Amino acid sequence: MKEGDTRAPLLLGVVLPLLLLTFTVVLLRVYTRAVLLKQFGADDIWAVLSMVFITSCSFGILLGIKYGFGRHQRFLTEEDSRNCFKVFYVSIILYLVSLGAIKTTLLCQYYRAFATNKMRTVLLVAMVLVSAWSISQIFLNIFICTPIAAFWDPAIQGKCVPKHPMWYITAAGNIATDIIIIAIPLPVVMKLKLARRQRFVLLAVFCVGFL
């Protein structure tokens, strides 16, 4: 990458449409559940919270473009580099909070949809597991450096956990909890008295909804 080259347009092209899509879907959900059905529940509250956190994370990324997101680090001034890493640090935390909120939304929605005691017990266990994992990762990333400012200021002689191995572990754990969440309703769907084609269509709908 040459000096002056930037991938900021690519970031904008990804973040802004997805943010607009998130707003549209959540607002339609809130209108349907709160106004039309008058059944606003815990899953809807978590959906709104998810939107708030995702929006905050997205604005963090947009702010980061001002300081250098999309440009090579060697072409940034020291001040821009520090500001860039500050925004990056906050964005990581907001991203992890967003993931936890989204997963809680899905589990609460399952809890409302599946009324059997066995399924609700499984869902409660999954909620505890997802919550414990999400909270642990949030705190580990908050205190990834001691002092915290050492994350964005190389002049501070602090100690940091090796970042990339830790982020790989975080990603692996997030993928594992994703698989657990998407797998929970599958046995119930497969037991429905539907034609095979209808079952697979319903499974596809679940998968698309999860994505």
GROMACS .gro file of N, CA and C in nm, residues 61-163:
model
  309
   61ILE      N    1  -1.608   0.263   1.426
   61ILE     CA    2  -1.533   0.234   1.304
   61ILE      C    3  -1.530   0.356   1.212
   62LEU      N    4  -1.644   0.423   1.200
   62LEU     CA    5  -1.649   0.544   1.116
   62LEU      C    6  -1.558   0.653   1.171
   63LEU      N    7  -1.554   0.666   1.304
   63LEU     CA    8  -1.464   0.763   1.366
   63LEU      C    9  -1.318   0.724   1.341
   64GLY      N   10  -1.293   0.593   1.342
   64GLY     CA   11  -1.158   0.545   1.319
   64GLY      C   12  -1.105   0.582   1.181
   65ILE      N   13  -1.195   0.595   1.083
   65ILE     CA   14  -1.152   0.635   0.949
   65ILE      C   15  -1.085   0.772   0.953
   66LYS      N   16  -1.137   0.858   1.040
   66LYS     CA   17  -1.079   0.993   1.054
   66LYS      C   18  -0.933   0.987   1.098
   67TYR      N   19  -0.900   0.887   1.182
   67TYR     CA   20  -0.764   0.879   1.237
   67TYR      C   21  -0.674   0.781   1.163
   68GLY      N   22  -0.731   0.704   1.071
   68GLY     CA   23  -0.641   0.618   0.994
   68GLY      C   24  -0.689   0.479   0.961
   69PHE      N   25  -0.809   0.439   1.004
   69PHE     CA   26  -0.860   0.308   0.962
   69PHE      C   27  -0.861   0.304   0.808
   70GLY      N   28  -0.807   0.197   0.754
   70GLY     CA   29  -0.804   0.182   0.609
   70GLY      C   30  -0.672   0.225   0.547
   71ARG      N   31  -0.584   0.289   0.626
   71ARG     CA   32  -0.452   0.329   0.577
   71ARG      C   33  -0.344   0.247   0.647
   72HIS      N   34  -0.228   0.237   0.585
   72HIS     CA   35  -0.119   0.163   0.648
   72HIS      C   36  -0.065   0.242   0.766
   73GLN      N   37  -0.033   0.170   0.873
   73GLN     CA   38   0.008   0.236   0.997
   73GLN      C   39   0.136   0.318   0.980
   74ARG      N   40   0.224   0.275   0.892
   74ARG     CA   41   0.352   0.347   0.881
   74ARG      C   42   0.335   0.487   0.821
   75PHE      N   43   0.218   0.515   0.763
   75PHE     CA   44   0.195   0.647   0.706
   75PHE      C   45   0.117   0.739   0.801
   76LEU      N   46   0.088   0.691   0.922
   76LEU     CA   47   0.013   0.772   1.018
   76LEU      C   48   0.108   0.850   1.108
   77THR      N   49   0.064   0.967   1.153
   77THR     CA   50   0.140   1.041   1.253
   77THR      C   51   0.128   0.968   1.387
   78GLU      N   52   0.216   1.000   1.481
   78GLU     CA   53   0.210   0.935   1.612
   78GLU      C   54   0.077   0.962   1.681
   79GLU      N   55   0.027   1.085   1.669
   79GLU     CA   56  -0.101   1.118   1.732
   79GLU      C   57  -0.215   1.042   1.668
   80ASP      N   58  -0.217   1.038   1.534
   80ASP     CA   59  -0.324   0.963   1.466
   80ASP      C   60  -0.317   0.814   1.499
   81SER      N   61  -0.195   0.761   1.510
   81SER     CA   62  -0.179   0.620   1.542
   81SER      C   63  -0.236   0.590   1.681
   82ARG      N   64  -0.206   0.677   1.779
   82ARG     CA   65  -0.260   0.658   1.914
   82ARG      C   66  -0.413   0.666   1.913
   83ASN      N   67  -0.466   0.766   1.845
   83ASN     CA   68  -0.611   0.781   1.838
   83ASN      C   69  -0.676   0.663   1.766
   84CYS      N   70  -0.608   0.615   1.664
   84CYS     CA   71  -0.658   0.501   1.588
   84CYS      C   72  -0.669   0.379   1.678
   85PHE      N   73  -0.567   0.354   1.760
   85PHE     CA   74  -0.569   0.238   1.848
   85PHE      C   75  -0.666   0.257   1.964
   86LYS      N   76  -0.688   0.382   2.006
   86LYS     CA   77  -0.790   0.408   2.108
   86LYS      C   78  -0.928   0.368   2.055
   87VAL      N   79  -0.958   0.413   1.934
   87VAL     CA   80  -1.087   0.380   1.873
   87VAL      C   81  -1.098   0.229   1.851
   88PHE      N   82  -0.989   0.169   1.808
   88PHE     CA   83  -0.987   0.024   1.786
   88PHE      C   84  -1.016  -0.051   1.915
   89TYR      N   85  -0.954  -0.006   2.023
   89TYR     CA   86  -0.974  -0.068   2.155
   89TYR      C   87  -1.122  -0.063   2.195
   90VAL      N   88  -1.182   0.056   2.186
   90VAL     CA   89  -1.323   0.070   2.224
   90VAL      C   90  -1.413  -0.012   2.131
   91SER      N   91  -1.378  -0.015   2.003
   91SER     CA   92  -1.459  -0.091   1.906
   91SER      C   93  -1.458  -0.240   1.936
   92ILE      N   94  -1.343  -0.292   1.980
   92ILE     CA   95  -1.335  -0.434   2.017
   92ILE      C   96  -1.431  -0.465   2.131
   93ILE      N   97  -1.431  -0.380   2.233
   93ILE     CA   98  -1.519  -0.403   2.349
   93ILE      C   99  -1.665  -0.397   2.306
   94LEU      N  100  -1.700  -0.294   2.228
   94LEU     CA  101  -1.839  -0.280   2.182
   94LEU      C  102  -1.880  -0.397   2.092
   95TYR      N  103  -1.786  -0.445   2.013
   95TYR     CA  104  -1.814  -0.560   1.926
   95TYR      C  105  -1.846  -0.684   2.009
   96LEU      N  106  -1.767  -0.708   2.113
   96LEU     CA  107  -1.790  -0.825   2.198
   96LEU      C  108  -1.922  -0.812   2.276
   97VAL      N  109  -1.952  -0.690   2.323
   97VAL     CA  110  -2.081  -0.668   2.390
   97VAL      C  111  -2.196  -0.691   2.292
   98SER      N  112  -2.179  -0.645   2.168
   98SER     CA  113  -2.283  -0.665   2.066
   98SER      C  114  -2.307  -0.812   2.040
   99LEU      N  115  -2.199  -0.889   2.028
   99LEU     CA  116  -2.214  -1.033   2.005
   99LEU      C  117  -2.291  -1.100   2.118
  100GLY      N  118  -2.254  -1.066   2.241
  100GLY     CA  119  -2.324  -1.124   2.356
  100GLY      C  120  -2.471  -1.089   2.357
  101ALA      N  121  -2.503  -0.963   2.323
  101ALA     CA  122  -2.643  -0.918   2.321
  101ALA      C  123  -2.722  -0.988   2.211
  102ILE      N  124  -2.661  -1.005   2.094
  102ILE     CA  125  -2.729  -1.071   1.982
  102ILE      C  126  -2.759  -1.217   2.017
  103LYS      N  127  -2.662  -1.285   2.076
  103LYS     CA  128  -2.681  -1.425   2.113
  103LYS      C  129  -2.787  -1.439   2.221
  104THR      N  130  -2.790  -1.345   2.315
  104THR     CA  131  -2.894  -1.347   2.419
  104THR      C  132  -3.030  -1.324   2.357
  105THR      N  133  -3.038  -1.236   2.257
  105THR     CA  134  -3.164  -1.213   2.186
  105THR      C  135  -3.217  -1.342   2.126
  106LEU      N  136  -3.130  -1.415   2.057
  106LEU     CA  137  -3.173  -1.540   1.993
  106LEU      C  138  -3.217  -1.643   2.096
  107LEU      N  139  -3.144  -1.655   2.205
  107LEU     CA  140  -3.179  -1.754   2.307
  107LEU      C  141  -3.311  -1.717   2.375
  108CYS      N  142  -3.333  -1.589   2.400
  108CYS     CA  143  -3.462  -1.545   2.458
  108CYS      C  144  -3.576  -1.570   2.361
  109GLN      N  145  -3.549  -1.553   2.234
  109GLN     CA  146  -3.652  -1.579   2.133
  109GLN      C  147  -3.686  -1.728   2.127
  110TYR      N  148  -3.583  -1.812   2.135
  110TYR     CA  149  -3.607  -1.956   2.142
  110TYR      C  150  -3.690  -1.991   2.266
  111TYR      N  151  -3.656  -1.926   2.379
  111TYR     CA  152  -3.725  -1.955   2.505
  111TYR      C  153  -3.873  -1.923   2.492
  112ARG      N  154  -3.905  -1.818   2.421
  112ARG     CA  155  -4.045  -1.781   2.401
  112ARG      C  156  -4.114  -1.877   2.305
  113ALA      N  157  -4.041  -1.925   2.204
  113ALA     CA  158  -4.102  -2.007   2.099
  113ALA      C  159  -4.121  -2.153   2.142
  114PHE      N  160  -4.026  -2.206   2.222
  114PHE     CA  161  -4.030  -2.347   2.261
  114PHE      C  162  -4.072  -2.357   2.407
  115ALA      N  163  -4.192  -2.411   2.429
  115ALA     CA  164  -4.253  -2.406   2.563
  115ALA      C  165  -4.227  -2.531   2.647
  116THR      N  166  -4.160  -2.632   2.593
  116THR     CA  167  -4.138  -2.754   2.671
  116THR      C  168  -4.034  -2.732   2.780
  117ASN      N  169  -4.052  -2.799   2.894
  117ASN     CA  170  -3.960  -2.784   3.007
  117ASN      C  171  -3.818  -2.827   2.970
  118LYS      N  172  -3.807  -2.936   2.895
  118LYS     CA  173  -3.676  -2.987   2.857
  118LYS      C  174  -3.600  -2.885   2.773
  119MET      N  175  -3.669  -2.829   2.673
  119MET     CA  176  -3.605  -2.732   2.585
  119MET      C  177  -3.568  -2.605   2.661
  120ARG      N  178  -3.655  -2.562   2.752
  120ARG     CA  179  -3.626  -2.440   2.827
  120ARG      C  180  -3.509  -2.460   2.923
  121THR      N  181  -3.494  -2.582   2.975
  121THR     CA  182  -3.377  -2.611   3.059
  121THR      C  183  -3.250  -2.602   2.977
  122VAL      N  184  -3.253  -2.659   2.857
  122VAL     CA  185  -3.137  -2.651   2.766
  122VAL      C  186  -3.104  -2.506   2.735
  123LEU      N  187  -3.208  -2.425   2.712
  123LEU     CA  188  -3.187  -2.285   2.678
  123LEU      C  189  -3.129  -2.206   2.795
  124LEU      N  190  -3.175  -2.236   2.916
  124LEU     CA  191  -3.121  -2.168   3.035
  124LEU      C  192  -2.973  -2.201   3.053
  125VAL      N  193  -2.936  -2.328   3.031
  125VAL     CA  194  -2.796  -2.368   3.038
  125VAL      C  195  -2.715  -2.294   2.932
  126ALA      N  196  -2.772  -2.286   2.812
  126ALA     CA  197  -2.703  -2.216   2.702
  126ALA      C  198  -2.686  -2.067   2.734
  127MET      N  199  -2.788  -2.008   2.796
  127MET     CA  200  -2.778  -1.866   2.834
  127MET      C  201  -2.665  -1.844   2.934
  128VAL      N  202  -2.654  -1.933   3.032
  128VAL     CA  203  -2.547  -1.921   3.132
  128VAL      C  204  -2.411  -1.936   3.064
  129LEU      N  205  -2.401  -2.034   2.975
  129LEU     CA  206  -2.274  -2.059   2.905
  129LEU      C  207  -2.235  -1.939   2.820
  130VAL      N  208  -2.329  -1.889   2.740
  130VAL     CA  209  -2.300  -1.776   2.651
  130VAL      C  210  -2.268  -1.651   2.733
  131SER      N  211  -2.344  -1.628   2.840
  131SER     CA  212  -2.319  -1.510   2.924
  131SER      C  213  -2.180  -1.517   2.988
  132ALA      N  214  -2.145  -1.634   3.041
  132ALA     CA  215  -2.014  -1.650   3.105
  132ALA      C  216  -1.902  -1.627   3.005
  133TRP      N  217  -1.916  -1.685   2.886
  133TRP     CA  218  -1.813  -1.668   2.783
  133TRP      C  219  -1.802  -1.522   2.741
  134SER      N  220  -1.917  -1.458   2.714
  134SER     CA  221  -1.915  -1.319   2.668
  134SER      C  222  -1.855  -1.226   2.772
  135ILE      N  223  -1.897  -1.241   2.898
  135ILE     CA  224  -1.845  -1.154   3.004
  135ILE      C  225  -1.695  -1.175   3.024
  136SER      N  226  -1.652  -1.300   3.019
  136SER     CA  227  -1.509  -1.328   3.036
  136SER      C  228  -1.426  -1.263   2.925
  137GLN      N  229  -1.475  -1.271   2.802
  137GLN     CA  230  -1.400  -1.213   2.690
  137GLN      C  231  -1.401  -1.060   2.694
  138ILE      N  232  -1.511  -1.003   2.738
  138ILE     CA  233  -1.517  -0.857   2.751
  138ILE      C  234  -1.415  -0.808   2.852
  139PHE      N  235  -1.411  -0.873   2.969
  139PHE     CA  236  -1.317  -0.831   3.072
  139PHE      C  237  -1.172  -0.859   3.033
  140LEU      N  238  -1.147  -0.973   2.968
  140LEU     CA  239  -1.011  -1.003   2.924
  140LEU      C  240  -0.961  -0.900   2.824
  141ASN      N  241  -1.051  -0.855   2.736
  141ASN     CA  242  -1.010  -0.756   2.636
  141ASN      C  243  -1.002  -0.615   2.693
  142ILE      N  244  -1.082  -0.587   2.795
  142ILE     CA  245  -1.069  -0.457   2.862
  142ILE      C  246  -0.932  -0.446   2.928
  143PHE      N  247  -0.890  -0.553   2.992
  143PHE     CA  248  -0.763  -0.551   3.067
  143PHE      C  249  -0.654  -0.628   2.993
  144ILE      N  250  -0.657  -0.621   2.861
  144ILE     CA  251  -0.556  -0.690   2.781
  144ILE      C  252  -0.417  -0.632   2.805
  145CYS      N  253  -0.414  -0.504   2.845
  145CYS     CA  254  -0.286  -0.439   2.879
  145CYS      C  255  -0.294  -0.377   3.018
  146THR      N  256  -0.182  -0.376   3.086
  146THR     CA  257  -0.172  -0.311   3.218
  146THR      C  258  -0.053  -0.217   3.217
  147PRO      N  259  -0.076  -0.085   3.229
  147PRO     CA  260  -0.206  -0.020   3.235
  147PRO      C  261  -0.279  -0.026   3.101
  148ILE      N  262  -0.408   0.003   3.103
  148ILE     CA  263  -0.490  -0.009   2.983
  148ILE      C  264  -0.436   0.078   2.870
  149ALA      N  265  -0.388   0.197   2.903
  149ALA     CA  266  -0.340   0.292   2.800
  149ALA      C  267  -0.222   0.239   2.720
  150ALA      N  268  -0.155   0.134   2.771
  150ALA     CA  269  -0.044   0.075   2.697
  150ALA      C  270  -0.090   0.012   2.566
  151PHE      N  271  -0.220  -0.014   2.554
  151PHE     CA  272  -0.274  -0.072   2.430
  151PHE      C  273  -0.253   0.024   2.314
  152TRP      N  274  -0.272   0.154   2.338
  152TRP     CA  275  -0.265   0.251   2.228
  152TRP      C  276  -0.144   0.345   2.236
  153ASP      N  277  -0.072   0.340   2.345
  153ASP     CA  278   0.042   0.431   2.359
  153ASP      C  279   0.171   0.352   2.381
  154PRO      N  280   0.252   0.335   2.276
  154PRO     CA  281   0.376   0.257   2.289
  154PRO      C  282   0.479   0.319   2.383
  155ALA      N  283   0.460   0.447   2.416
  155ALA     CA  284   0.554   0.512   2.508
  155ALA      C  285   0.537   0.464   2.651
  156ILE      N  286   0.421   0.404   2.680
  156ILE     CA  287   0.396   0.353   2.815
  156ILE      C  288   0.455   0.213   2.828
  157GLN      N  289   0.538   0.194   2.926
  157GLN     CA  290   0.601   0.063   2.947
  157GLN      C  291   0.507  -0.026   3.027
  158GLY      N  292   0.413  -0.084   2.958
  158GLY     CA  293   0.317  -0.172   3.024
  158GLY      C  294   0.335  -0.316   2.980
  159LYS      N  295   0.249  -0.401   3.032
  159LYS     CA  296   0.250  -0.542   2.995
  159LYS      C  297   0.117  -0.576   2.928
  160CYS      N  298   0.125  -0.645   2.814
  160CYS     CA  299   0.006  -0.682   2.738
  160CYS      C  300   0.004  -0.833   2.713
  161VAL      N  301  -0.114  -0.889   2.720
  161VAL     CA  302  -0.131  -1.028   2.678
  161VAL      C  303  -0.106  -1.034   2.528
  162PRO      N  304  -0.038  -1.138   2.478
  162PRO     CA  305  -0.020  -1.149   2.332
  162PRO      C  306  -0.155  -1.137   2.261
  163LYS      N  307  -0.171  -1.033   2.180
  163LYS     CA  308  -0.303  -0.998   2.129
  163LYS      C  309  -0.357  -1.100   2.029
   0.00000   0.00000   0.00000
